[in-house]
Short mmCIF file of C-alpha atoms in Angstrom, two decimals:
data_model
loop_
_atom_site.label_atom_id
_atom_site.label_comp_id
_atom_site.label_asym_id
_atom_site.label_seq_id
_atom_site.Cartn_x
_atom_site.Cartn_y
_atom_site.Cartn_z
CA MET I 1 -47.23 -27.66 -53.56
CA LYS I 2 -49.29 -27.81 -51.21
CA ARG I 3 -47.60 -29.22 -49.04
CA LEU I 4 -43.95 -27.26 -49.39
CA ILE I 5 -46.06 -23.80 -49.11
CA LEU I 6 -47.03 -24.81 -45.40
CA LEU I 7 -43.68 -26.25 -45.03
CA LEU I 8 -42.47 -22.37 -45.65
CA LEU I 9 -44.73 -21.42 -43.40
CA LEU I 10 -43.46 -22.63 -40.69
CA LEU I 11 -40.60 -22.18 -41.14
CA PRO I 12 -38.05 -19.82 -38.74
CA ASN I 13 -36.88 -16.74 -39.74
CA LEU I 14 -33.18 -16.17 -41.75
CA SER I 15 -32.65 -12.66 -40.50
CA HIS I 16 -31.19 -12.43 -37.81
CA ALA I 17 -31.86 -9.81 -34.70
CA TYR I 18 -32.59 -10.67 -30.98
CA VAL I 19 -35.24 -7.80 -29.91
CA GLU I 20 -34.78 -9.01 -26.43
CA ASN I 21 -31.57 -7.60 -25.75
CA VAL I 22 -33.77 -4.25 -25.28
CA THR I 23 -34.07 -5.31 -21.56
CA HIS I 24 -30.63 -5.36 -21.35
CA GLY I 25 -30.93 -1.49 -22.52
CA TYR I 26 -30.49 -2.23 -26.00
CA VAL I 27 -33.06 0.21 -26.62
CA ASN I 28 -32.40 0.02 -30.38
CA CYS I 29 -30.31 -2.03 -32.70
CA MET I 30 -27.19 -0.17 -33.64
CA ALA I 31 -24.99 -1.09 -30.86
CA CYS I 32 -24.95 -4.46 -32.27
CA HIS I 33 -26.04 -4.58 -36.44
CA ILE I 34 -24.46 -1.85 -38.62
CA SER I 35 -28.32 -1.41 -40.11
CA GLN I 36 -30.14 0.45 -38.05
CA SER I 37 -32.96 -1.34 -38.13
CA GLY I 38 -31.13 -4.34 -36.82
CA GLY I 39 -30.09 -8.00 -38.79
CA GLY I 40 -27.38 -8.58 -40.89
CA VAL I 41 -23.62 -7.95 -40.06
CA LEU I 42 -22.24 -7.08 -36.49
CA SER I 43 -20.66 -4.43 -35.14
CA ASP I 44 -17.70 -5.09 -33.13
CA TYR I 45 -19.37 -4.07 -30.03
CA GLY I 46 -22.06 -6.44 -30.90
CA ARG I 47 -19.86 -9.47 -31.83
CA SER I 48 -18.62 -9.05 -27.71
CA LEU I 49 -21.43 -8.92 -26.75
CA SER I 50 -22.63 -12.42 -28.61
CA LYS I 51 -19.80 -13.50 -26.41
CA GLU I 52 -20.01 -11.87 -23.04
CA LEU I 53 -23.98 -11.45 -22.84
CA MET I 54 -25.81 -13.79 -25.03
CA SER I 55 -23.52 -17.12 -25.30
CA THR I 56 -23.19 -19.52 -22.35
CA TRP I 57 -19.34 -20.06 -22.19
CA LYS I 58 -16.78 -17.75 -23.41
CA GLY I 59 -14.77 -19.91 -25.68
CA TRP I 60 -11.09 -18.45 -26.33
CA ASP I 61 -9.66 -15.32 -26.17
CA GLY I 62 -11.11 -13.63 -30.23
CA ILE I 63 -14.17 -15.81 -30.64
CA GLU I 64 -16.44 -13.43 -31.57
CA LYS I 65 -14.26 -12.14 -34.03
CA PRO I 66 -15.10 -13.10 -37.88
CA VAL I 67 -14.55 -16.63 -38.31
CA LEU I 68 -13.76 -17.80 -34.25
CA GLY I 69 -11.47 -15.42 -34.38
CA LEU I 70 -9.09 -16.30 -37.97
CA VAL I 71 -9.99 -12.74 -39.18
CA SER I 72 -9.89 -9.60 -37.82
CA ASN I 73 -12.85 -6.33 -38.95
CA THR I 74 -11.04 -2.83 -39.50
CA GLU I 75 -12.31 0.30 -38.58
CA SER I 76 -13.91 0.24 -42.00
CA LEU I 77 -14.41 -3.29 -42.85
CA LYS I 78 -16.93 -5.57 -41.09
CA LEU I 79 -17.31 -9.32 -42.44
CA GLY I 80 -20.37 -11.29 -41.98
CA GLY I 81 -22.54 -13.97 -43.07
CA ASN I 82 -25.26 -17.04 -42.07
CA PHE I 83 -25.11 -20.77 -42.68
CA ARG I 84 -28.65 -21.92 -41.09
CA SER I 85 -30.30 -25.56 -41.51
CA ILE I 86 -33.16 -26.94 -40.16
CA GLN I 87 -34.72 -30.32 -39.29
CA THR I 88 -38.87 -29.46 -39.39
CA HIS I 89 -41.36 -32.11 -38.35
CA LEU I 90 -45.04 -31.92 -38.90
CA LYS I 91 -48.28 -33.74 -38.20
CA ASN I 92 -51.34 -33.84 -38.28
CA ASP I 93 -54.77 -36.27 -39.50
CA ASN I 94 -53.56 -35.81 -43.35
CA ILE I 95 -49.75 -35.63 -42.94
CA SER I 96 -46.69 -36.46 -41.52
CA GLN I 97 -43.40 -35.61 -42.67
CA GLY I 98 -39.91 -34.65 -41.61
CA LYS I 99 -37.36 -32.64 -43.76
CA ALA I 100 -33.92 -31.68 -43.27
CA PHE I 101 -32.34 -28.87 -45.32
CA VAL I 102 -30.43 -25.36 -45.31
CA MET I 103 -31.93 -22.30 -45.14
CA GLN I 104 -29.34 -19.72 -45.51
CA GLN I 105 -26.16 -19.21 -46.55
CA ASN I 106 -24.52 -16.07 -46.98
CA ILE I 107 -21.67 -13.69 -47.04
CA GLU I 108 -22.06 -10.52 -45.95
CA ILE I 109 -19.43 -7.64 -46.14
CA ALA I 110 -20.22 -3.66 -44.79
CA ALA I 111 -17.30 -1.20 -45.65
CA ARG I 112 -17.33 2.54 -44.59
CA TYR I 113 -15.85 5.68 -46.26
CA MET I 114 -16.49 8.48 -43.96
CA ASP I 115 -20.20 8.90 -43.16
CA LEU I 116 -21.59 6.42 -45.88
CA TRP I 117 -21.93 2.32 -44.93
CA VAL I 118 -22.08 -0.03 -47.69
CA VAL I 119 -23.37 -2.77 -47.06
CA ALA I 120 -24.05 -6.21 -49.47
CA THR I 121 -24.92 -9.68 -49.26
CA ALA I 122 -23.97 -12.46 -51.87
CA GLY I 123 -25.08 -15.95 -50.93
CA VAL I 124 -27.77 -18.87 -52.61
CA GLN I 125 -31.06 -19.28 -51.73
CA GLY I 126 -32.10 -22.14 -49.47
CA GLY I 127 -35.20 -23.72 -48.70
CA PRO I 128 -36.39 -27.13 -49.45
CA SER I 129 -35.45 -29.47 -52.75
CA GLU I 130 -38.84 -28.83 -53.99
CA THR I 131 -38.09 -24.36 -53.83
CA PRO I 132 -38.21 -23.36 -57.67
CA THR I 133 -34.98 -20.98 -57.07
CA LYS I 134 -33.38 -23.33 -54.87
CA ASN I 135 -29.21 -22.73 -55.33
CA ASN I 136 -29.93 -19.41 -57.37
CA PHE I 137 -27.64 -16.35 -56.82
CA LEU I 138 -29.34 -14.18 -54.04
CA SER I 139 -28.59 -10.98 -52.03
CA GLU I 140 -30.97 -10.18 -49.37
CA ARG I 141 -29.99 -6.92 -48.83
CA HIS I 142 -27.36 -3.83 -50.73
CA TYR I 143 -27.45 -0.88 -49.94
CA ILE I 144 -25.87 2.59 -48.29
CA SER I 145 -26.64 3.94 -45.65
CA TRP I 146 -25.79 7.59 -44.26
CA ASP I 147 -25.17 8.61 -40.66
CA VAL I 148 -26.22 12.62 -40.68
CA ASN I 149 -25.49 12.79 -37.58
CA ASP I 150 -25.44 10.85 -34.38
CA GLU I 151 -29.53 11.19 -34.17
CA ILE I 152 -30.57 10.96 -37.98
CA LYS I 153 -29.67 8.21 -41.15
CA LEU I 154 -30.63 7.76 -44.46
CA ARG I 155 -30.23 4.73 -46.33
CA GLY I 156 -30.96 3.46 -49.72
CA GLY I 157 -30.98 0.02 -51.79
CA LYS I 158 -32.59 -2.88 -50.56
CA PHE I 159 -33.26 -4.15 -47.07
CA ARG I 160 -36.14 -5.72 -45.07
CA ARG I 161 -39.02 -3.39 -44.31
CA ASN I 162 -39.20 -1.96 -40.63
CA TYR I 163 -42.24 -2.99 -39.59
CA GLY I 164 -43.29 -4.60 -36.00
CA LEU I 165 -40.98 -6.52 -34.01
CA ASN I 166 -37.28 -7.97 -35.77
CA ASP I 167 -38.36 -10.93 -34.15
CA PRO I 168 -36.14 -13.82 -35.75
CA THR I 169 -39.07 -16.19 -36.60
CA HIS I 170 -40.21 -14.91 -39.91
CA THR I 171 -42.70 -17.50 -39.70
CA ARG I 172 -45.13 -15.52 -36.68
CA LEU I 173 -48.39 -14.95 -37.81
CA THR I 174 -47.47 -11.34 -37.68
CA LYS I 175 -44.79 -12.03 -40.25
CA SER I 176 -45.06 -14.00 -43.21
CA PRO I 177 -49.14 -13.42 -43.71
CA LEU I 178 -48.61 -9.98 -43.36
CA GLY I 179 -45.47 -10.06 -46.45
CA PHE I 180 -42.68 -9.77 -43.69
CA GLY I 181 -42.05 -13.32 -44.91
CA SER I 182 -38.72 -14.56 -45.71
CA ASN I 183 -36.96 -12.91 -49.10
CA SER I 184 -39.39 -10.30 -48.68
CA GLU I 185 -36.74 -7.71 -48.51
CA THR I 186 -37.63 -4.36 -51.02
CA TYR I 187 -35.74 -1.18 -52.63
CA GLN I 188 -36.65 1.10 -50.20
CA LEU I 189 -35.33 4.58 -49.26
CA GLU I 190 -35.35 5.33 -45.33
CA PHE I 191 -35.05 8.45 -43.07
CA SER I 192 -34.60 6.59 -39.36
CA LYS I 193 -34.27 9.25 -36.15
CA PHE I 194 -33.05 8.45 -32.57
CA SER I 195 -32.76 10.04 -29.66
CA GLU I 196 -32.35 8.91 -25.74
CA THR I 197 -36.00 8.04 -25.47
CA ASP I 198 -37.15 7.29 -28.60
CA GLU I 199 -37.01 6.41 -32.45
CA LEU I 200 -38.84 6.61 -35.81
CA PHE I 201 -38.67 5.13 -39.09
CA ILE I 202 -40.14 7.05 -42.24
CA ALA I 203 -40.03 4.37 -45.48
CA THR I 204 -40.73 4.98 -48.81
CA ASP I 205 -40.62 1.25 -50.50
CA PHE I 206 -40.46 0.82 -54.61
CA GLY I 207 -40.98 -3.40 -54.23
CA ASP I 208 -38.31 -5.83 -54.96
CA ILE I 209 -37.42 -4.24 -59.29
CA ASN I 210 -35.43 -7.76 -59.68
CA LYS I 211 -38.92 -9.64 -59.79
CA PRO I 212 -40.45 -9.58 -63.23
CA LYS I 213 -42.19 -6.61 -64.87
CA ALA I 214 -45.05 -9.52 -64.54
CA THR I 215 -44.95 -10.25 -61.04
CA THR I 216 -46.69 -7.45 -59.01
CA THR I 217 -44.97 -6.81 -55.51
CA GLU I 218 -46.27 -4.56 -53.53
CA LYS I 219 -44.88 -0.89 -52.79
CA SER I 220 -45.52 1.20 -50.07
CA PHE I 221 -44.63 3.88 -47.09
CA LEU I 222 -44.26 2.98 -44.26
CA PHE I 223 -44.16 5.14 -40.78
CA ASN I 224 -42.84 3.37 -37.71
CA TYR I 225 -42.17 4.91 -34.46
CA ALA I 226 -41.30 3.73 -30.56
CA ARG I 227 -40.57 5.09 -27.30
CA TYR I 228 -38.19 3.41 -25.02
CA ILE I 229 -39.74 2.83 -21.19
CA GLU I 230 -36.95 3.21 -18.56
CA GLY I 231 -34.14 2.44 -21.12
CA LYS I 232 -34.91 -1.10 -20.74
CA SER I 233 -38.31 -1.52 -22.60
CA LYS I 234 -40.13 -0.87 -25.88
CA LEU I 235 -43.75 -0.09 -26.57
CA GLY I 236 -44.11 1.09 -30.99
CA PHE I 237 -46.52 1.78 -33.00
CA ASN I 238 -46.02 1.18 -37.06
CA TYR I 239 -48.01 1.81 -40.10
CA LEU I 240 -47.73 1.06 -43.81
CA TYR I 241 -49.79 1.80 -46.72
CA GLY I 242 -49.09 -0.75 -49.79
CA GLU I 243 -50.30 -0.86 -53.50
CA SER I 244 -49.88 -3.87 -55.03
CA GLY I 245 -51.77 -4.46 -58.56
CA THR I 246 -55.35 -4.14 -58.23
CA THR I 247 -54.96 -4.19 -54.40
CA ARG I 248 -54.17 -2.18 -51.44
CA ARG I 249 -53.89 -2.13 -47.88
CA ASN I 250 -53.43 -0.14 -44.75
CA LEU I 251 -51.40 -2.29 -41.85
CA PHE I 252 -51.74 -1.12 -38.27
CA GLY I 253 -49.56 -2.46 -35.27
CA LEU I 254 -48.50 -2.05 -32.21
CA TYR I 255 -45.24 -4.20 -30.69
CA SER I 256 -43.48 -4.02 -27.45
CA ILE I 257 -40.67 -5.49 -25.48
CA GLN I 258 -41.11 -5.66 -22.29
CA LYS I 259 -38.26 -6.33 -19.05
CA LEU I 260 -40.54 -8.20 -16.38
CA PRO I 261 -39.40 -9.16 -13.09
CA ASN I 262 -37.07 -11.71 -12.22
CA ASP I 263 -35.44 -11.92 -15.59
CA PHE I 264 -38.72 -12.75 -17.42
CA TYR I 265 -39.63 -10.70 -20.72
CA PHE I 266 -42.06 -10.08 -23.01
CA LYS I 267 -42.30 -9.45 -26.80
CA GLY I 268 -45.48 -8.70 -28.13
CA GLU I 269 -47.40 -7.77 -31.61
CA ILE I 270 -50.23 -6.97 -32.71
CA ASP I 271 -51.75 -6.28 -36.52
CA TYR I 272 -54.82 -5.07 -38.05
CA GLN I 273 -55.01 -4.86 -42.12
CA GLN I 274 -58.07 -3.35 -44.37
CA ASN I 275 -57.31 -5.00 -47.43
CA PHE I 276 -58.85 -3.52 -50.82
CA SER I 277 -59.49 -5.38 -54.33
CA GLY I 278 -62.21 -4.44 -56.20
CA ASP I 279 -65.25 -3.65 -54.20
CA THR I 280 -63.83 -6.10 -51.79
CA LYS I 281 -62.94 -4.97 -48.46
CA THR I 282 -61.37 -7.60 -46.08
CA ASN I 283 -60.14 -7.18 -42.78
CA LEU I 284 -57.30 -9.24 -40.79
CA ILE I 285 -56.09 -8.76 -37.39
CA ALA I 286 -53.18 -11.20 -36.62
CA THR I 287 -50.91 -10.97 -32.95
CA THR I 288 -48.02 -12.43 -31.87
CA ASN I 289 -46.59 -13.28 -27.73
CA THR I 290 -43.87 -13.93 -26.71
CA PHE I 291 -42.91 -14.79 -22.36
CA GLY I 292 -39.57 -15.50 -22.25
CA TYR I 293 -37.24 -16.43 -19.60
CA GLN I 294 -33.25 -14.79 -19.18
CA GLY I 295 -31.87 -15.76 -15.81
CA PHE I 296 -29.74 -18.76 -17.30
CA LYS I 297 -27.00 -16.95 -19.29
CA GLY I 298 -27.47 -18.43 -23.38
CA PHE I 299 -29.85 -19.95 -22.28
CA LEU I 300 -33.45 -18.93 -23.15
CA PRO I 301 -36.79 -20.71 -22.95
CA TYR I 302 -39.94 -19.61 -23.99
CA LEU I 303 -44.15 -20.04 -24.24
CA VAL I 304 -45.72 -18.34 -27.78
CA THR I 305 -49.02 -17.78 -28.32
CA GLU I 306 -50.29 -16.54 -32.06
CA PHE I 307 -53.67 -15.57 -33.35
CA LEU I 308 -54.35 -14.85 -37.06
CA GLN I 309 -57.84 -14.01 -38.84
CA ARG I 310 -57.36 -13.57 -42.13
CA ASP I 311 -61.09 -12.14 -42.68
CA LEU I 312 -63.14 -11.01 -39.61
CA LYS I 313 -65.97 -11.84 -41.42
CA LYS I 314 -65.04 -15.15 -41.79
CA HIS I 315 -64.28 -17.75 -38.86
CA ASN I 316 -63.25 -20.56 -41.17
CA THR I 317 -60.06 -17.86 -41.60
CA ARG I 318 -58.30 -18.45 -37.96
CA THR I 319 -54.94 -20.51 -37.40
CA ASP I 320 -53.91 -20.03 -33.90
CA LEU I 321 -51.02 -21.61 -31.59
CA ALA I 322 -49.74 -22.24 -28.92
CA GLY I 323 -45.80 -23.17 -28.63
CA ILE I 324 -42.84 -23.63 -26.30
CA GLY I 325 -39.28 -23.69 -26.95
CA VAL I 326 -35.73 -22.82 -26.67
CA GLN I 327 -32.62 -20.63 -27.80
CA TRP I 328 -29.69 -21.66 -26.92
CA PHE I 329 -26.07 -19.60 -27.75
CA PRO I 330 -23.54 -21.69 -26.44
CA LEU I 331 -20.89 -20.21 -27.64
CA ALA I 332 -20.44 -16.78 -30.05
CA HIS I 333 -21.09 -17.76 -33.72
CA PHE I 334 -23.56 -20.38 -32.62
CA GLU I 335 -27.31 -20.91 -31.70
CA PHE I 336 -29.94 -23.92 -31.88
CA GLN I 337 -33.29 -23.20 -31.20
CA PHE I 338 -36.26 -25.96 -30.89
CA GLU I 339 -39.64 -25.19 -30.32
CA PHE I 340 -43.12 -26.95 -30.55
CA GLN I 341 -46.23 -26.26 -31.26
CA LYS I 342 -49.69 -26.99 -30.94
CA ARG I 343 -51.19 -25.31 -34.30
CA ASN I 344 -54.94 -24.92 -35.00
CA ASP I 345 -55.96 -23.69 -38.84
CA ARG I 346 -60.03 -23.32 -39.45
CA THR I 347 -60.66 -23.86 -43.35
CA THR I 348 -63.67 -25.77 -44.33
CA ARG I 349 -62.28 -27.77 -41.02
CA LYS I 350 -60.43 -27.36 -38.03
CA ILE I 351 -57.05 -29.35 -38.56
CA THR I 352 -54.89 -29.72 -35.81
CA SER I 353 -51.00 -30.19 -36.13
CA ASP I 354 -48.43 -31.01 -34.22
CA VAL I 355 -45.64 -28.69 -35.58
CA SER I 356 -41.55 -28.56 -34.36
CA TRP I 357 -38.71 -27.57 -36.16
CA LEU I 358 -34.62 -27.24 -34.70
CA MET I 359 -33.02 -25.14 -36.51
CA PHE I 360 -28.73 -24.69 -36.19
CA HIS I 361 -27.41 -21.31 -37.07
CA PHE I 362 -23.62 -20.42 -37.41
CA PHE I 363 -22.84 -17.00 -38.09
CA LEU I 364 -19.52 -16.01 -39.19
CA MET R 1 -41.08 29.26 36.71
CA LYS R 2 -43.42 27.46 34.78
CA LYS R 3 -42.85 28.72 31.77
CA ILE R 4 -38.74 28.25 32.08
CA TYR R 5 -39.38 24.72 32.67
CA ILE R 6 -41.23 24.10 29.78
CA VAL R 7 -38.55 25.92 26.91
CA THR R 8 -36.11 23.91 28.65
CA LEU R 9 -37.72 21.04 28.99
CA PHE R 10 -38.20 21.39 24.99
CA LEU R 11 -34.96 22.54 24.27
CA ILE R 12 -33.28 19.13 26.59
CA THR R 13 -36.29 16.81 24.22
CA ASN R 14 -35.32 18.36 20.53
CA ALA R 15 -31.44 18.33 21.65
CA HIS R 16 -30.77 14.90 21.49
CA ALA R 17 -28.21 14.08 19.20
CA ALA R 18 -29.81 10.94 16.89
CA THR R 19 -27.33 8.71 15.19
CA LEU R 20 -29.44 6.80 12.51
CA THR R 21 -27.37 3.89 10.55
CA LEU R 22 -28.01 2.82 7.00
CA SER R 23 -29.10 -0.13 6.30
CA GLN R 24 -29.97 -2.36 3.26
CA GLY R 25 -28.23 0.30 1.17
CA LYS R 26 -27.94 0.28 -2.01
CA VAL R 27 -26.54 2.46 -5.05
CA GLU R 28 -27.21 1.90 -8.88
CA PHE R 29 -26.37 3.86 -11.54
CA LYS R 30 -27.21 4.86 -14.89
CA ALA R 31 -25.31 6.00 -18.16
CA LYS R 32 -25.49 6.15 -21.58
CA GLY R 33 -23.51 4.79 -24.49
CA LYS R 34 -23.27 6.97 -27.31
CA PRO R 35 -23.82 6.64 -30.73
CA ALA R 36 -26.21 3.70 -29.80
CA LEU R 37 -28.21 5.40 -26.96
CA ILE R 38 -27.42 2.08 -25.02
CA SER R 39 -28.15 2.66 -21.24
CA ILE R 40 -26.37 1.30 -18.70
CA ASP R 41 -26.72 0.18 -15.64
CA GLY R 42 -24.58 -0.61 -12.58
CA ARG R 43 -25.41 -1.59 -8.97
CA SER R 44 -23.81 -2.39 -5.70
CA THR R 45 -25.47 -3.26 -2.17
CA LEU R 46 -22.45 -3.36 -0.12
CA LEU R 47 -23.56 0.63 0.95
CA SER R 48 -23.07 1.99 4.65
CA GLY R 49 -22.85 4.69 6.49
CA THR R 50 -24.83 6.82 9.56
CA LEU R 51 -26.17 10.05 9.94
CA LYS R 52 -25.51 11.98 12.91
CA GLY R 53 -27.39 14.91 14.02
CA GLU R 54 -30.39 16.38 15.38
CA LYS R 55 -34.49 17.35 14.78
CA ASN R 56 -33.43 17.10 10.46
CA GLN R 57 -30.38 18.02 10.15
CA PHE R 58 -27.83 15.36 9.85
CA ASP R 59 -23.75 15.42 9.21
CA GLY R 60 -22.89 11.75 7.72
CA GLU R 61 -21.08 9.89 5.58
CA PHE R 62 -21.70 6.91 3.23
CA ASP R 63 -19.47 4.39 1.91
CA LEU R 64 -19.62 1.84 -0.67
CA GLU R 65 -17.37 -0.92 -2.19
CA LEU R 66 -16.67 -0.18 -5.57
CA ALA R 67 -15.65 -3.24 -6.08
CA SER R 68 -18.87 -4.99 -5.65
CA LEU R 69 -20.53 -2.82 -8.65
CA ASP R 70 -22.13 -4.98 -11.15
CA THR R 71 -23.65 -4.18 -14.65
CA GLY R 72 -24.61 -7.39 -15.56
CA ILE R 73 -21.57 -8.08 -18.04
CA GLU R 74 -18.93 -9.54 -16.73
CA LEU R 75 -15.93 -7.70 -19.07
CA ARG R 76 -17.80 -4.74 -18.63
CA ASP R 77 -17.38 -4.71 -15.29
CA ASP R 78 -13.59 -5.54 -15.35
CA HIS R 79 -13.49 -2.89 -17.48
CA LEU R 80 -15.53 -0.22 -14.80
CA LYS R 81 -13.41 -1.73 -12.08
CA ASN R 82 -9.47 -2.03 -12.79
CA LYS R 83 -9.07 0.43 -16.54
CA TYR R 84 -11.67 3.60 -14.89
CA LEU R 85 -12.38 3.51 -11.53
CA GLU R 86 -9.02 1.60 -10.58
CA VAL R 87 -10.38 0.24 -7.24
CA GLU R 88 -7.33 -1.36 -5.96
CA LYS R 89 -5.57 2.19 -5.58
CA PHE R 90 -9.29 3.74 -5.02
CA PRO R 91 -11.24 1.23 -3.15
CA LYS R 92 -14.00 3.00 -2.12
CA ALA R 93 -16.57 5.92 -3.04
CA LYS R 94 -17.74 8.01 0.00
CA LEU R 95 -20.73 10.44 -0.17
CA THR R 96 -20.28 13.29 2.68
CA PHE R 97 -22.89 15.15 4.53
CA GLN R 98 -23.25 17.96 5.86
CA ASN R 99 -26.43 19.75 7.28
CA ILE R 100 -28.40 17.98 5.00
CA LYS R 101 -31.74 18.24 5.93
CA ILE R 102 -33.98 15.61 6.23
CA GLU R 103 -37.98 15.96 6.70
CA LYS R 104 -40.03 12.56 5.82
CA ASN R 105 -42.37 12.48 2.83
CA ASN R 106 -40.60 16.32 1.95
CA GLU R 107 -38.52 15.52 -1.35
CA VAL R 108 -35.41 17.80 -0.38
CA ASN R 109 -32.57 19.38 -2.10
CA PHE R 110 -28.67 18.52 -1.15
CA LYS R 111 -25.25 19.17 -1.13
CA ALA R 112 -22.52 16.90 -0.54
CA LYS R 113 -19.07 15.98 -1.37
CA LEU R 114 -18.36 13.18 -3.59
CA THR R 115 -14.65 11.27 -2.87
CA LEU R 116 -14.17 9.30 -6.12
CA HIS R 117 -11.31 7.87 -7.95
CA GLY R 118 -9.16 10.01 -5.45
CA HIS R 119 -10.79 13.23 -5.94
CA GLU R 120 -13.42 15.45 -3.81
CA LYS R 121 -16.07 17.20 -6.09
CA ASP R 122 -18.93 18.69 -4.41
CA VAL R 123 -22.21 17.44 -5.78
CA SER R 124 -26.28 17.83 -5.16
CA GLY R 125 -28.85 16.28 -5.74
CA THR R 126 -32.51 15.59 -4.20
CA ALA R 127 -33.07 13.37 -0.94
CA LEU R 128 -36.69 11.76 0.06
CA LEU R 129 -37.05 9.81 2.67
CA ASN R 130 -40.89 7.78 3.11
CA ASP R 131 -42.98 7.06 6.28
CA GLU R 132 -40.19 3.44 6.14
CA ASN R 133 -37.21 5.60 6.41
CA MET R 134 -36.34 4.65 3.45
CA LEU R 135 -33.83 7.40 1.92
CA ASN R 136 -34.01 8.03 -1.37
CA ALA R 137 -31.19 10.41 -2.83
CA ASP R 138 -30.64 11.11 -6.34
CA PHE R 139 -27.78 12.93 -7.85
CA LYS R 140 -25.15 13.02 -11.37
CA ILE R 141 -21.51 13.45 -11.74
CA ASN R 142 -19.46 14.50 -14.63
CA LEU R 143 -17.02 11.47 -14.47
CA ALA R 144 -14.00 14.20 -15.58
CA ASP R 145 -14.46 15.77 -12.41
CA PHE R 146 -12.89 12.79 -10.55
CA GLY R 147 -11.22 12.62 -13.10
CA ILE R 148 -12.10 9.33 -14.50
CA GLU R 149 -11.47 8.66 -18.32
CA ILE R 150 -14.28 8.51 -19.96
CA PRO R 151 -14.58 4.70 -20.85
CA SER R 152 -15.07 3.47 -24.29
CA PHE R 153 -15.12 0.07 -26.17
CA GLN R 154 -15.88 -0.99 -29.53
CA GLY R 155 -17.53 1.86 -30.73
CA ILE R 156 -19.34 2.57 -27.60
CA THR R 157 -18.79 5.63 -25.48
CA VAL R 158 -20.51 6.40 -22.16
CA ALA R 159 -22.23 10.17 -21.84
CA LYS R 160 -19.63 12.07 -19.56
CA GLU R 161 -22.66 12.33 -17.47
CA VAL R 162 -23.93 9.41 -15.05
CA ARG R 163 -26.88 9.41 -12.74
CA ILE R 164 -26.49 7.95 -9.17
CA MET R 165 -29.42 6.81 -6.97
CA VAL R 166 -28.58 5.78 -2.93
CA GLN R 167 -30.84 4.34 -1.27
CA GLY R 168 -31.16 2.49 2.57
CA THR R 169 -33.10 2.80 5.27
CA VAL R 170 -31.87 5.10 8.06
CA LYS R 171 -33.28 4.14 11.60
#
């Protein structure tokens, strides 16, 4: 069980947003995604961009359309979906193991009626063979979104909380340990507002109402404000107040995506959490920083560093890592990502692990 | 007599018509795509031109080879040049100055004529010449004024107003 938990913590993400595109002028997610906070079904423009901007080779005419061009979207109906599989390897003094499995398989449909979008995914739970709900039906997202006007959107339903960087790797230490890992989508009401210079999200979250009542899922309030910098960079602040059973938390975060000279970019996030459980208060800090290079079309090498201290009073709650990785988008619809990390977990003693994974992703 | 000599000498000295040649010229444009508010930037380094004049008053022309514009996305460049700017029919944009007043380290307002897409229109903006003789001019145009169809692709429509920045060393 311990191995499974560790493995799940090390897996990359099931969401689908590439925040580096901010540095190409796509300061918010809506050019490419139907979802205002990114991820999920692509707009027609997003599909074109996956071919024209993000892929090494262009392939054939129409390749960017659904199912490699076999199906066409219409103005009011967009098709999406994802298949992700992964090979992982973990080695330290206690364990040396490799695993290969399907992480995600689903389809997603977005239908438009006037200014309303209805979006839903249907698929099955992925994960290693030990995952208790593996192969069960899973709808990661289902929501209705109303474009009140060009600037304001309202959304209700199940989707990912828009906190911090919508980074494609949910195992980052600013994701899973803070409750934004795999299958963390919850039922929310969300208001969002966009202008040429900034964006604002305010949401109230009712938790995952599908889960049994005995299970305590967090209910929260979320505020996220980001400022665009010269149309190619972004700096954001967010706050979340959450309650779950007998615990509550305040979570503050800063995040940034910066275009750097010579095709380099930086994306980083730092979060500070106050967690209250009875009379016990625990302060946590987490940060993830990535330096990447976009000079080769569709081939993105990067360096990543991460740090997490779950209790600032206890040094033996620290995890830090340094990693090197590359994302490769050979053709529209196809993505490979490889990452190697040196990871230090300090519990009663320091455990140093070599972690690596190779992910394959095909989107419909 | 001495006074006349000095005044004449002063006039001769300042009456020299100077010719300033633009080098390392470049043009950048910035547009917004709606509704997603994307930033669309393009640039070219094929800008050339000269300014002629006396004192700080200059006339002149800057020419830009429009086929050299680059927005960083091939398909977007193709649409920009062939569908909207029609560069085969209208290969150059020309910015014509008359009596532009340029003083070092003093931002000035200017008016000029821009010829683009077969249309000539007045434009106005600001210009600044710095100590290194780098001239920066900045102005906005409305695409409709030049008979350019508003670009639109897969649900993203470019805003009518486009900001243009001209830069180069004048010596």
